[in-house]
Amino acid sequence: MSIQQNLNTLRHPVSNQPEKSPFNAGETLTEQTKPLTVLLLGSGGRECALAWKISQSPALKHLYIAPGNGGTDAYGENIPLSPLDFEAIAQFATEKGVDMIVVGNEDPLVAGIYDFFAGREGAPLVVGPSKAGAALEGSKDFAKQFMVRHGIPTARYRSFTSETIAEGEKFLEELKAPYVLKADGLAAGKGVLILDSLDDAKASLREMLGGMFGKSSATVVIEEFLKGIECSVFVLTDGNGGYRILPVAKDYKRIGEGDTGPNTGGMGAVSPVAFADDEFMRKVEERIIIPTVKGLIAEDITYRGFIFLGLIDVEGEPMVIEYNVRMGDPETEVVMLRIASDLLPLLQGAAQGNLSTMPLDTDPRYATTVMVVSGGYPGSYPKGKVITGTDTGDAILFHAGTKRADDGSLLTSGGRVIACSAYGKDLDEALAHSFKAAGEVTYEGKYFRRDIGADLKAIEEARAAK
Ligand code: AMP
Ligand code: GLY
């Protein structure tokens, strides 16, 4: 497909893979060969993995990470700026000649960082959705309405406010247990309650509408419970109909082995995902990705960044559990390992609206990550514990909650501490490297799940036995 053809089809989704790449390996379009100064926003394991990948690009001039963590400085320069202080970011970008801002976490996107820079003379490119697009994550009610408008498969739902509590209770009576209640707004990943009894569900509805999650739960989405296995699909889109599907991953949200106990930010991840096979992914692309990309264009919503589809496989049929407007964490800590292509031209292509001819090649190996966390997480936990044992050969350690002390020693500074990522020719080999590294990292109170990937191994074995 020629570039001209792509320009002619700009407002219509183009296929995921270019028919013929106009590039040779390691080469980018001439207009894009100027080395880029990049500012990456965030401080988690996800940003460490993005920094690792971006830092390998021949197209990179300099990488800044704001604020970064105790591991990101291996790949770029940490800058003590808040991702939410747009004025300070703008001033820094001007001073340092930043060409492109890559936004790791959702908060700046939901707060409108894309729009802040969009109209400014000489402003850097921003990889991400506009504020209107970020509402796909910032408001579950908006996301559900969007899916209904575009015929995207998702659980049946209705939304309620304190004025409609009685109707909410009636709707709960129509549904079968378990009951799923979601705060409409951002709630740091804690805004979803799943309740087994109708009485508990009604009580929780009242509590949520009464301010359990502050303003975020002033509207509550109640939806049908879907039974199945979940996976995370990431799409990079350029707002002009061009998109690329990244390697699929599965994360492990609960703190306890066997998926028990409270939800966390994510305790590990694996890619590829056995059940997300070609047939499943064809359905995902046709029924979910294309209608999403087209729907955003039809609604005039500017979206030049990552779309994260939280999917559930209901007996072979993909349904959307949620949209996020960023990469997943810890999924990024495996997805970055499995992108063989240079990521930087793809990010630039997305931000410029011309992704259509750029290849995204996948590394055929398996990638796994095991998160070591602070004792007590996801409840309260101590910080400032000295970390040793980070010289691990077969794993790549993506730091999350770590920081450097003045004397250069490494300290814990968060609940999720380090994502121990590794490659393998198969799931077992990758997991062996990840678990070995997780065992070697040492600090007081360390905990990690030893069953990451076990469910997928069982699925692979069952498929192989057929
Ligand atoms: P969310 O923040 O929307 O991703 O929800 C958090 C988690 O709650 C999901 O990853 C699922 O495990 C679970 N969940 C959310 N919605 C549903 C649903 N409709 N049916 C079953 N599980 C759900
Ligand atoms: N791992 C799930 C998330 O990033 O929201």
Short mmCIF file of C-alpha atoms and ligand atoms in Angstrom, two decimals:
data_model
loop_
_atom_site.label_atom_id
_atom_site.label_comp_id
_atom_site.label_asym_id
_atom_site.label_seq_id
_atom_site.Cartn_x
_atom_site.Cartn_y
_atom_site.Cartn_z
CA MET A 1 0.00 0.00 0.00
CA SER A 2 1.50 3.36 -0.95
CA ILE A 3 1.59 6.30 1.39
CA GLN A 4 -0.70 8.22 -0.98
CA GLN A 5 -3.27 5.46 -0.80
CA ASN A 6 -3.08 5.61 2.93
CA LEU A 7 -3.65 9.32 2.87
CA ASN A 8 -6.68 8.74 0.68
CA THR A 9 -8.12 6.29 3.18
CA LEU A 10 -7.23 8.40 6.18
CA ARG A 11 -10.64 8.50 7.78
CA HIS A 12 -11.20 4.77 7.39
CA PRO A 13 -9.48 2.11 9.44
CA VAL A 14 -6.65 0.45 7.55
CA SER A 15 -5.56 -3.10 8.13
CA ASN A 16 -3.46 -3.96 11.11
CA GLN A 17 -0.43 -5.07 9.18
CA PRO A 18 0.92 -3.05 6.26
CA GLU A 19 0.94 -5.12 3.07
CA LYS A 20 4.48 -4.11 2.33
CA SER A 21 6.66 -2.07 4.58
CA PRO A 22 8.30 0.91 2.87
CA PHE A 23 11.12 0.71 5.42
CA ASN A 24 14.14 -1.45 5.72
CA ALA A 25 14.82 -2.77 9.18
CA GLY A 26 16.04 0.00 11.47
CA GLU A 27 15.13 2.69 8.96
CA THR A 28 12.35 5.23 9.31
CA LEU A 29 10.71 7.70 6.94
CA THR A 30 13.06 10.51 5.93
CA GLU A 31 10.87 13.16 7.50
CA GLN A 32 11.09 11.19 10.72
CA THR A 33 14.83 10.64 10.85
CA LYS A 34 15.52 13.70 13.02
CA PRO A 35 16.61 12.20 16.35
CA LEU A 36 13.94 12.76 18.96
CA THR A 37 14.08 14.16 22.45
CA VAL A 38 11.38 12.34 24.40
CA LEU A 39 9.78 13.05 27.76
CA LEU A 40 8.11 10.04 29.36
CA LEU A 41 5.66 10.73 32.20
CA GLY A 42 5.19 8.35 35.12
CA SER A 43 7.07 6.42 37.76
CA GLY A 44 5.97 2.79 37.67
CA GLY A 45 7.13 -0.51 36.24
CA ARG A 46 5.21 0.32 33.09
CA GLU A 47 7.27 3.48 32.56
CA CYS A 48 10.49 1.59 33.31
CA ALA A 49 9.59 -0.92 30.57
CA LEU A 50 8.65 1.87 28.15
CA ALA A 51 11.95 3.62 28.94
CA TRP A 52 13.86 0.36 28.35
CA LYS A 53 12.24 -0.05 24.94
CA ILE A 54 12.42 3.60 23.85
CA SER A 55 16.08 3.83 24.91
CA GLN A 56 16.96 1.13 22.36
CA SER A 57 15.72 3.23 19.46
CA PRO A 58 18.30 4.48 16.94
CA ALA A 59 15.89 7.40 16.44
CA LEU A 60 16.28 8.59 20.06
CA LYS A 61 18.40 11.62 20.92
CA HIS A 62 17.63 11.92 24.62
CA LEU A 63 15.08 10.43 27.00
CA TYR A 64 13.78 12.22 30.09
CA ILE A 65 11.49 10.50 32.58
CA ALA A 66 9.36 12.58 34.96
CA PRO A 67 9.52 11.72 37.74
CA GLY A 68 10.81 8.19 37.04
CA ASN A 69 12.06 5.83 39.74
CA GLY A 70 15.17 4.05 41.01
CA GLY A 71 15.42 2.01 37.81
CA THR A 72 14.38 4.35 35.00
CA ASP A 73 17.63 6.31 35.28
CA ALA A 74 19.39 3.34 33.66
CA TYR A 75 17.59 4.25 30.41
CA GLY A 76 17.33 8.03 30.57
CA GLU A 77 17.44 11.03 32.83
CA ASN A 78 15.00 11.33 35.72
CA ILE A 79 13.47 14.78 36.16
CA PRO A 80 11.61 15.74 39.36
CA LEU A 81 8.44 17.04 37.69
CA SER A 82 4.86 16.07 38.40
CA PRO A 83 3.06 14.56 35.37
CA LEU A 84 0.07 16.69 36.38
CA ASP A 85 1.92 20.02 36.39
CA PHE A 86 1.34 20.86 32.72
CA GLU A 87 2.78 24.39 32.97
CA ALA A 88 6.05 23.08 34.41
CA ILE A 89 6.16 20.33 31.77
CA ALA A 90 5.61 22.92 29.01
CA GLN A 91 8.43 25.07 30.35
CA PHE A 92 10.77 22.09 30.62
CA ALA A 93 9.84 20.95 27.10
CA THR A 94 10.68 24.37 25.67
CA GLU A 95 13.98 24.57 27.55
CA LYS A 96 15.13 21.09 26.53
CA GLY A 97 13.66 20.96 23.04
CA VAL A 98 11.37 18.01 23.81
CA ASP A 99 9.86 16.69 20.57
CA MET A 100 7.41 14.21 22.00
CA ILE A 101 5.71 13.45 25.33
CA VAL A 102 4.75 9.84 26.04
CA VAL A 103 2.20 9.60 28.84
CA GLY A 104 2.41 6.46 30.97
CA ASN A 105 -0.47 6.78 33.41
CA GLU A 106 -4.07 7.85 32.95
CA ASP A 107 -4.25 10.84 35.29
CA PRO A 108 -2.59 13.43 33.00
CA LEU A 109 -4.65 12.13 30.07
CA VAL A 110 -7.94 12.38 31.94
CA ALA A 111 -6.85 15.84 33.14
CA GLY A 112 -6.40 16.90 29.48
CA ILE A 113 -2.65 16.94 28.77
CA TYR A 114 -3.27 16.23 25.08
CA ASP A 115 -5.56 19.26 24.73
CA PHE A 116 -3.21 21.43 26.79
CA PHE A 117 -0.42 21.00 24.23
CA ALA A 118 -2.51 20.55 21.08
CA GLY A 119 -3.11 24.21 20.31
CA ARG A 120 0.32 25.56 21.30
CA GLU A 121 2.85 26.93 18.87
CA GLY A 122 5.94 24.71 18.71
CA ALA A 123 4.55 22.34 21.34
CA PRO A 124 5.80 18.76 21.54
CA LEU A 125 3.71 15.93 20.13
CA VAL A 126 1.71 14.08 22.78
CA VAL A 127 1.07 10.35 22.50
CA GLY A 128 -2.37 9.88 23.99
CA PRO A 129 -6.06 10.64 23.65
CA SER A 130 -7.67 14.04 24.01
CA LYS A 131 -9.57 14.65 27.23
CA ALA A 132 -12.76 13.58 25.43
CA GLY A 133 -11.09 10.30 24.44
CA ALA A 134 -9.67 9.75 27.92
CA ALA A 135 -13.26 9.64 29.19
CA LEU A 136 -13.27 6.03 27.94
CA GLU A 137 -11.34 5.36 31.14
CA GLY A 138 -12.35 8.42 33.17
CA SER A 139 -16.06 7.60 33.06
CA LYS A 140 -17.35 4.04 32.99
CA ASP A 141 -20.81 5.36 32.16
CA PHE A 142 -19.41 7.17 29.09
CA ALA A 143 -17.50 4.02 28.07
CA LYS A 144 -20.61 1.86 28.34
CA GLN A 145 -22.69 4.35 26.33
CA PHE A 146 -19.94 4.47 23.69
CA MET A 147 -19.96 0.67 23.42
CA VAL A 148 -23.73 0.56 23.09
CA ARG A 149 -23.66 3.30 20.41
CA HIS A 150 -21.16 1.32 18.37
CA GLY A 151 -22.48 -2.19 18.90
CA ILE A 152 -19.41 -3.31 20.84
CA PRO A 153 -20.04 -6.44 22.93
CA THR A 154 -20.11 -5.71 26.67
CA ALA A 155 -22.14 -6.69 29.74
CA ARG A 156 -25.73 -5.40 30.01
CA TYR A 157 -25.80 -2.40 32.35
CA ARG A 158 -27.55 0.65 33.73
CA SER A 159 -26.22 3.71 35.56
CA PHE A 160 -27.66 5.27 38.70
CA THR A 161 -27.23 8.36 40.89
CA SER A 162 -28.46 9.19 44.40
CA GLU A 163 -31.74 10.34 42.82
CA THR A 164 -32.35 6.93 41.28
CA ILE A 165 -31.34 4.57 44.13
CA ALA A 166 -34.75 2.88 44.15
CA GLU A 167 -34.46 2.10 40.43
CA GLY A 168 -30.95 0.82 41.04
CA GLU A 169 -32.23 -1.58 43.67
CA LYS A 170 -34.93 -2.76 41.27
CA PHE A 171 -32.34 -3.32 38.54
CA LEU A 172 -30.24 -5.39 40.98
CA GLU A 173 -33.30 -7.55 41.63
CA GLU A 174 -33.55 -8.26 37.89
CA LEU A 175 -29.94 -9.50 37.76
CA LYS A 176 -28.51 -12.76 39.04
CA ALA A 177 -25.67 -13.00 41.58
CA PRO A 178 -22.86 -12.09 41.67
CA TYR A 179 -23.56 -8.36 41.33
CA VAL A 180 -21.07 -5.98 39.72
CA LEU A 181 -21.04 -2.35 40.89
CA LYS A 182 -18.62 0.17 39.43
CA ALA A 183 -17.81 3.73 40.45
CA ASP A 184 -18.18 5.85 37.31
CA GLY A 185 -14.95 7.83 37.81
CA LEU A 186 -11.30 7.03 38.49
CA ALA A 187 -10.82 5.24 41.82
CA ALA A 188 -7.20 4.06 41.63
CA GLY A 189 -8.30 0.62 40.41
CA LYS A 190 -10.46 0.07 43.51
CA GLY A 191 -13.83 1.25 42.22
CA VAL A 192 -15.29 -2.12 41.23
CA LEU A 193 -17.20 -4.21 43.80
CA ILE A 194 -18.39 -7.74 43.11
CA LEU A 195 -20.95 -8.96 45.65
CA ASP A 196 -22.51 -12.35 46.14
CA SER A 197 -25.73 -11.38 47.92
CA LEU A 198 -28.48 -9.04 46.81
CA ASP A 199 -28.61 -7.39 50.25
CA ASP A 200 -24.88 -6.64 50.18
CA ALA A 201 -25.21 -5.31 46.64
CA LYS A 202 -28.03 -2.95 47.67
CA ALA A 203 -26.08 -1.79 50.72
CA SER A 204 -22.97 -1.19 48.61
CA LEU A 205 -24.98 0.74 46.04
CA ARG A 206 -26.14 3.10 48.82
CA GLU A 207 -22.61 3.41 50.22
CA MET A 208 -21.08 4.11 46.83
CA LEU A 209 -23.67 6.76 45.98
CA GLY A 210 -23.17 8.18 49.47
CA GLY A 211 -19.53 8.95 48.69
CA MET A 212 -17.57 5.72 49.27
CA PHE A 213 -15.22 6.75 46.45
CA GLY A 214 -15.86 10.49 46.76
CA LYS A 215 -17.10 12.14 43.57
CA SER A 216 -16.01 9.11 41.55
CA SER A 217 -18.98 7.10 42.80
CA ALA A 218 -21.61 9.86 42.46
CA THR A 219 -22.71 7.75 39.49
CA VAL A 220 -22.62 3.96 39.75
CA VAL A 221 -22.71 1.52 36.86
CA ILE A 222 -24.41 -1.76 37.68
CA GLU A 223 -23.78 -4.54 35.21
CA GLU A 224 -24.32 -8.17 34.52
CA PHE A 225 -21.56 -10.49 35.76
CA LEU A 226 -19.63 -12.16 32.95
CA LYS A 227 -17.96 -15.50 33.50
CA GLY A 228 -14.77 -16.24 31.65
CA ILE A 229 -11.04 -15.69 31.51
CA GLU A 230 -9.62 -12.22 31.01
CA CYS A 231 -6.87 -10.85 28.79
CA SER A 232 -5.50 -7.43 27.90
CA VAL A 233 -5.35 -6.26 24.31
CA PHE A 234 -3.44 -3.10 23.44
CA VAL A 235 -3.95 -1.03 20.33
CA LEU A 236 -1.89 1.93 19.20
CA THR A 237 -4.04 4.22 17.09
CA ASP A 238 -3.27 7.41 15.19
CA GLY A 239 -6.71 9.03 15.17
CA ASN A 240 -6.93 8.71 11.41
CA GLY A 241 -8.00 5.10 11.20
CA GLY A 242 -4.51 3.60 11.37
CA TYR A 243 -3.89 1.18 14.19
CA ARG A 244 -1.56 -1.59 15.28
CA ILE A 245 -2.43 -4.42 17.66
CA LEU A 246 0.32 -5.10 20.19
CA PRO A 247 1.11 -8.55 21.62
CA VAL A 248 -1.71 -9.79 23.88
CA ALA A 249 -1.04 -10.23 27.60
CA LYS A 250 -2.75 -11.58 30.68
CA ASP A 251 -2.26 -10.08 34.10
CA TYR A 252 -2.86 -11.44 37.61
CA LYS A 253 -4.77 -8.93 39.69
CA ARG A 254 -5.34 -10.59 43.06
CA ILE A 255 -2.72 -10.59 45.81
CA GLY A 256 -3.08 -14.29 46.64
CA GLU A 257 -2.20 -17.43 44.75
CA GLY A 258 -5.11 -19.06 42.96
CA ASP A 259 -6.56 -15.56 42.35
CA THR A 260 -7.61 -15.02 45.95
CA GLY A 261 -7.67 -11.99 48.25
CA PRO A 262 -7.92 -8.30 47.40
CA ASN A 263 -7.21 -6.75 44.02
CA THR A 264 -3.81 -5.17 43.43
CA GLY A 265 -2.40 -3.13 40.59
CA GLY A 266 -1.21 -6.45 39.12
CA MET A 267 1.09 -9.18 40.43
CA GLY A 268 2.50 -10.50 37.18
CA ALA A 269 1.83 -10.92 33.48
CA VAL A 270 2.37 -13.30 30.61
CA SER A 271 2.46 -12.96 26.81
CA PRO A 272 1.38 -14.61 24.52
CA VAL A 273 -1.96 -15.83 25.86
CA ALA A 274 -2.97 -19.33 24.73
CA PHE A 275 -6.71 -18.73 24.44
CA ALA A 276 -6.27 -15.45 22.51
CA ASP A 277 -5.66 -17.43 19.32
CA ASP A 278 -6.11 -16.25 15.72
CA GLU A 279 -9.85 -16.91 15.69
CA PHE A 280 -10.42 -15.08 18.97
CA MET A 281 -8.28 -12.16 17.82
CA ARG A 282 -10.14 -11.96 14.50
CA LYS A 283 -13.34 -11.48 16.49
CA VAL A 284 -11.63 -8.92 18.73
CA GLU A 285 -10.47 -6.93 15.71
CA GLU A 286 -13.78 -7.08 13.82
CA ARG A 287 -16.19 -6.63 16.71
CA ILE A 288 -14.22 -4.45 19.09
CA ILE A 289 -11.11 -2.76 17.67
CA ILE A 290 -12.49 -1.56 14.33
CA PRO A 291 -15.79 -0.30 15.81
CA THR A 292 -13.83 1.48 18.56
CA VAL A 293 -11.42 3.19 16.17
CA LYS A 294 -14.25 4.08 13.76
CA GLY A 295 -16.52 5.15 16.62
CA LEU A 296 -13.94 7.61 17.94
CA ILE A 297 -13.58 9.14 14.48
CA ALA A 298 -17.35 9.26 13.93
CA GLU A 299 -17.75 11.09 17.24
CA ASP A 300 -14.91 13.48 16.39
CA ILE A 301 -12.89 12.37 19.38
CA THR A 302 -9.16 12.89 18.83
CA TYR A 303 -7.28 9.79 19.93
CA ARG A 304 -3.59 9.34 19.13
CA GLY A 305 -2.30 6.84 21.61
CA PHE A 306 -2.83 3.51 23.30
CA ILE A 307 -6.24 1.92 23.77
CA PHE A 308 -6.23 -0.82 26.41
CA LEU A 309 -9.08 -3.29 26.02
CA GLY A 310 -9.79 -5.28 29.16
CA LEU A 311 -11.47 -8.29 27.59
CA ILE A 312 -13.16 -11.40 28.86
CA ASP A 313 -13.47 -14.58 26.84
CA VAL A 314 -17.03 -15.78 27.38
CA GLU A 315 -17.05 -19.24 25.76
CA GLY A 316 -14.96 -18.06 22.83
CA GLU A 317 -16.74 -14.72 22.44
CA PRO A 318 -14.76 -11.60 23.41
CA MET A 319 -16.60 -9.00 25.51
CA VAL A 320 -15.25 -5.69 26.81
CA ILE A 321 -14.95 -5.41 30.60
CA GLU A 322 -13.34 -1.99 30.44
CA TYR A 323 -11.39 0.49 28.37
CA ASN A 324 -8.24 2.13 29.64
CA VAL A 325 -6.49 4.89 27.74
CA ARG A 326 -2.90 3.87 28.46
CA MET A 327 -0.80 0.74 28.59
CA GLY A 328 -1.38 -1.79 31.39
CA ASP A 329 0.88 -2.31 34.34
CA PRO A 330 2.37 -4.99 34.61
CA GLU A 331 1.32 -5.99 31.07
CA THR A 332 3.73 -3.44 29.57
CA GLU A 333 6.56 -5.29 31.33
CA VAL A 334 5.93 -8.24 28.99
CA VAL A 335 4.47 -6.48 25.95
CA MET A 336 7.59 -4.33 25.46
CA LEU A 337 9.74 -7.50 25.39
CA ARG A 338 7.60 -8.90 22.60
CA ILE A 339 7.71 -5.88 20.28
CA ALA A 340 10.56 -6.56 17.87
CA SER A 341 10.17 -3.30 15.93
CA ASP A 342 11.55 0.04 16.97
CA LEU A 343 8.78 1.55 19.12
CA LEU A 344 9.75 5.19 18.74
CA PRO A 345 8.69 5.68 15.07
CA LEU A 346 5.42 3.94 15.94
CA LEU A 347 4.78 6.32 18.82
CA GLN A 348 5.67 9.26 16.62
CA GLY A 349 3.45 7.91 13.83
CA ALA A 350 0.53 7.62 16.24
CA ALA A 351 1.05 11.14 17.59
CA GLN A 352 1.34 12.56 14.05
CA GLY A 353 -1.63 10.64 12.70
CA ASN A 354 0.32 8.59 10.14
CA LEU A 355 0.76 5.10 11.51
CA SER A 356 -0.62 3.43 8.45
CA THR A 357 2.54 2.09 6.80
CA MET A 358 4.61 1.32 9.86
CA PRO A 359 5.37 -2.28 10.74
CA LEU A 360 4.94 -3.68 14.23
CA ASP A 361 6.79 -6.98 14.32
CA THR A 362 6.41 -9.37 17.21
CA ASP A 363 9.15 -11.34 18.96
CA PRO A 364 8.06 -14.99 18.86
CA ARG A 365 9.46 -15.77 22.30
CA TYR A 366 7.39 -15.91 25.48
CA ALA A 367 7.71 -13.10 27.99
CA THR A 368 6.70 -13.24 31.64
CA THR A 369 6.94 -10.90 34.58
CA VAL A 370 6.65 -11.57 38.30
CA MET A 371 6.09 -8.58 40.55
CA VAL A 372 7.82 -8.51 43.92
CA VAL A 373 5.81 -6.39 46.34
CA SER A 374 6.10 -4.93 49.83
CA GLY A 375 4.74 -6.99 52.75
CA GLY A 376 1.23 -5.74 53.54
CA TYR A 377 0.44 -4.58 50.00
CA PRO A 378 -2.26 -3.84 48.77
CA GLY A 379 -3.02 -2.64 52.32
CA SER A 380 -0.55 -0.48 54.19
CA TYR A 381 3.14 -1.38 53.95
CA PRO A 382 6.47 0.02 55.09
CA LYS A 383 8.76 1.95 52.75
CA GLY A 384 12.49 2.60 52.73
CA LYS A 385 13.63 -1.04 52.93
CA VAL A 386 17.08 -1.65 51.43
CA ILE A 387 16.97 -3.73 48.24
CA THR A 388 19.80 -6.06 47.23
CA GLY A 389 20.09 -8.99 44.85
CA THR A 390 19.27 -7.09 41.69
CA ASP A 391 22.19 -8.41 39.59
CA THR A 392 20.20 -11.12 37.86
CA GLY A 393 21.49 -12.44 34.57
CA ASP A 394 18.51 -13.94 32.78
CA ALA A 395 15.88 -11.41 33.77
CA ILE A 396 15.27 -7.75 33.09
CA LEU A 397 14.28 -5.95 36.27
CA PHE A 398 11.77 -3.17 35.68
CA HIS A 399 11.68 -1.05 38.79
CA ALA A 400 8.31 0.18 40.06
CA GLY A 401 8.31 1.34 43.71
CA THR A 402 12.03 1.95 44.14
CA LYS A 403 14.17 5.02 44.69
CA ARG A 404 17.86 5.79 45.06
CA ALA A 405 19.05 7.03 48.44
CA ASP A 406 21.64 9.82 48.53
CA ASP A 407 24.35 7.22 49.10
CA GLY A 408 23.29 5.39 45.92
CA SER A 409 21.64 2.43 47.68
CA LEU A 410 18.30 1.22 46.39
CA LEU A 411 15.22 1.52 48.64
CA THR A 412 11.60 0.40 48.39
CA SER A 413 9.21 3.30 47.90
CA GLY A 414 5.94 1.67 46.91
CA GLY A 415 3.73 -1.40 47.12
CA ARG A 416 4.81 -2.95 43.86
CA VAL A 417 8.58 -2.87 43.96
CA ILE A 418 10.17 -4.58 40.94
CA ALA A 419 8.75 -6.45 37.94
CA CYS A 420 11.06 -9.38 37.15
CA SER A 421 10.64 -9.83 33.40
CA ALA A 422 12.18 -12.49 31.21
CA TYR A 423 12.12 -14.15 27.83
CA GLY A 424 11.85 -17.89 27.20
CA LYS A 425 11.41 -20.24 24.26
CA ASP A 426 8.26 -21.37 26.07
CA LEU A 427 6.20 -20.38 29.09
CA ASP A 428 8.15 -22.63 31.47
CA GLU A 429 11.52 -21.22 30.51
CA ALA A 430 10.40 -17.59 30.78
CA LEU A 431 8.70 -18.24 34.11
CA ALA A 432 11.78 -20.03 35.46
CA HIS A 433 13.89 -16.92 34.78
CA SER A 434 11.27 -14.58 36.26
CA PHE A 435 10.80 -16.67 39.43
CA LYS A 436 14.57 -17.05 39.88
CA ALA A 437 15.01 -13.28 39.76
CA ALA A 438 12.02 -12.73 42.08
CA GLY A 439 13.67 -15.14 44.51
CA GLU A 440 17.01 -13.33 44.38
CA VAL A 441 15.77 -9.78 44.87
CA THR A 442 15.98 -9.23 48.61
CA TYR A 443 14.39 -6.78 51.04
CA GLU A 444 12.51 -7.12 54.29
CA GLY A 445 8.91 -8.25 53.79
CA LYS A 446 9.22 -9.25 50.11
CA TYR A 447 6.28 -11.19 48.67
CA PHE A 448 5.45 -12.52 45.21
CA ARG A 449 2.95 -14.94 43.72
CA ARG A 450 4.42 -18.25 42.67
CA ASP A 451 1.52 -19.21 40.39
CA ILE A 452 1.84 -16.54 37.68
CA GLY A 453 1.11 -18.22 34.33
CA ALA A 454 -0.08 -21.49 35.90
CA ASP A 455 -3.60 -21.16 34.47
CA LEU A 456 -2.24 -20.53 30.97
CA LYS A 457 0.08 -23.50 31.27
CA ALA A 458 -2.94 -25.67 32.07
CA ILE A 459 -4.78 -24.26 29.02
CA GLU A 460 -1.76 -24.91 26.78
CA GLU A 461 -1.50 -28.46 28.07
CA ALA A 462 -5.21 -29.09 27.51
CA ARG A 463 -4.94 -27.75 23.95
CA ALA A 464 -1.87 -29.85 23.22
CA ALA A 465 -3.67 -32.98 24.47
CA LYS A 466 -6.58 -32.46 22.03
P1 AMP B 1 -12.50 -2.97 35.90
O1 AMP B 1 -11.87 -1.93 36.80
O2 AMP B 1 -13.70 -2.52 35.17
O3 AMP B 1 -11.46 -3.66 35.04
O4 AMP B 1 -12.92 -4.16 36.87
C1 AMP B 1 -12.01 -4.78 37.73
C2 AMP B 1 -12.17 -6.25 37.63
O5 AMP B 1 -13.48 -6.62 38.05
C3 AMP B 1 -12.04 -6.82 36.23
O6 AMP B 1 -10.73 -7.03 35.83
C4 AMP B 1 -12.81 -8.09 36.35
O7 AMP B 1 -12.02 -9.10 36.94
C5 AMP B 1 -13.91 -7.73 37.29
N1 AMP B 1 -15.12 -7.36 36.53
C6 AMP B 1 -15.46 -6.13 36.11
N2 AMP B 1 -16.64 -6.17 35.44
C7 AMP B 1 -17.04 -7.43 35.43
C8 AMP B 1 -18.18 -8.12 34.89
N3 AMP B 1 -19.15 -7.48 34.24
N4 AMP B 1 -18.24 -9.45 35.05
C9 AMP B 1 -17.29 -10.12 35.73
N5 AMP B 1 -16.21 -9.54 36.26
C10 AMP B 1 -16.07 -8.21 36.13
N1 GLY B 2 -2.98 -4.34 34.84
C1 GLY B 2 -4.19 -3.65 34.72
C2 GLY B 2 -4.06 -2.19 34.57
O1 GLY B 2 -3.01 -1.66 34.27
O2 GLY B 2 -5.07 -1.50 34.73
#
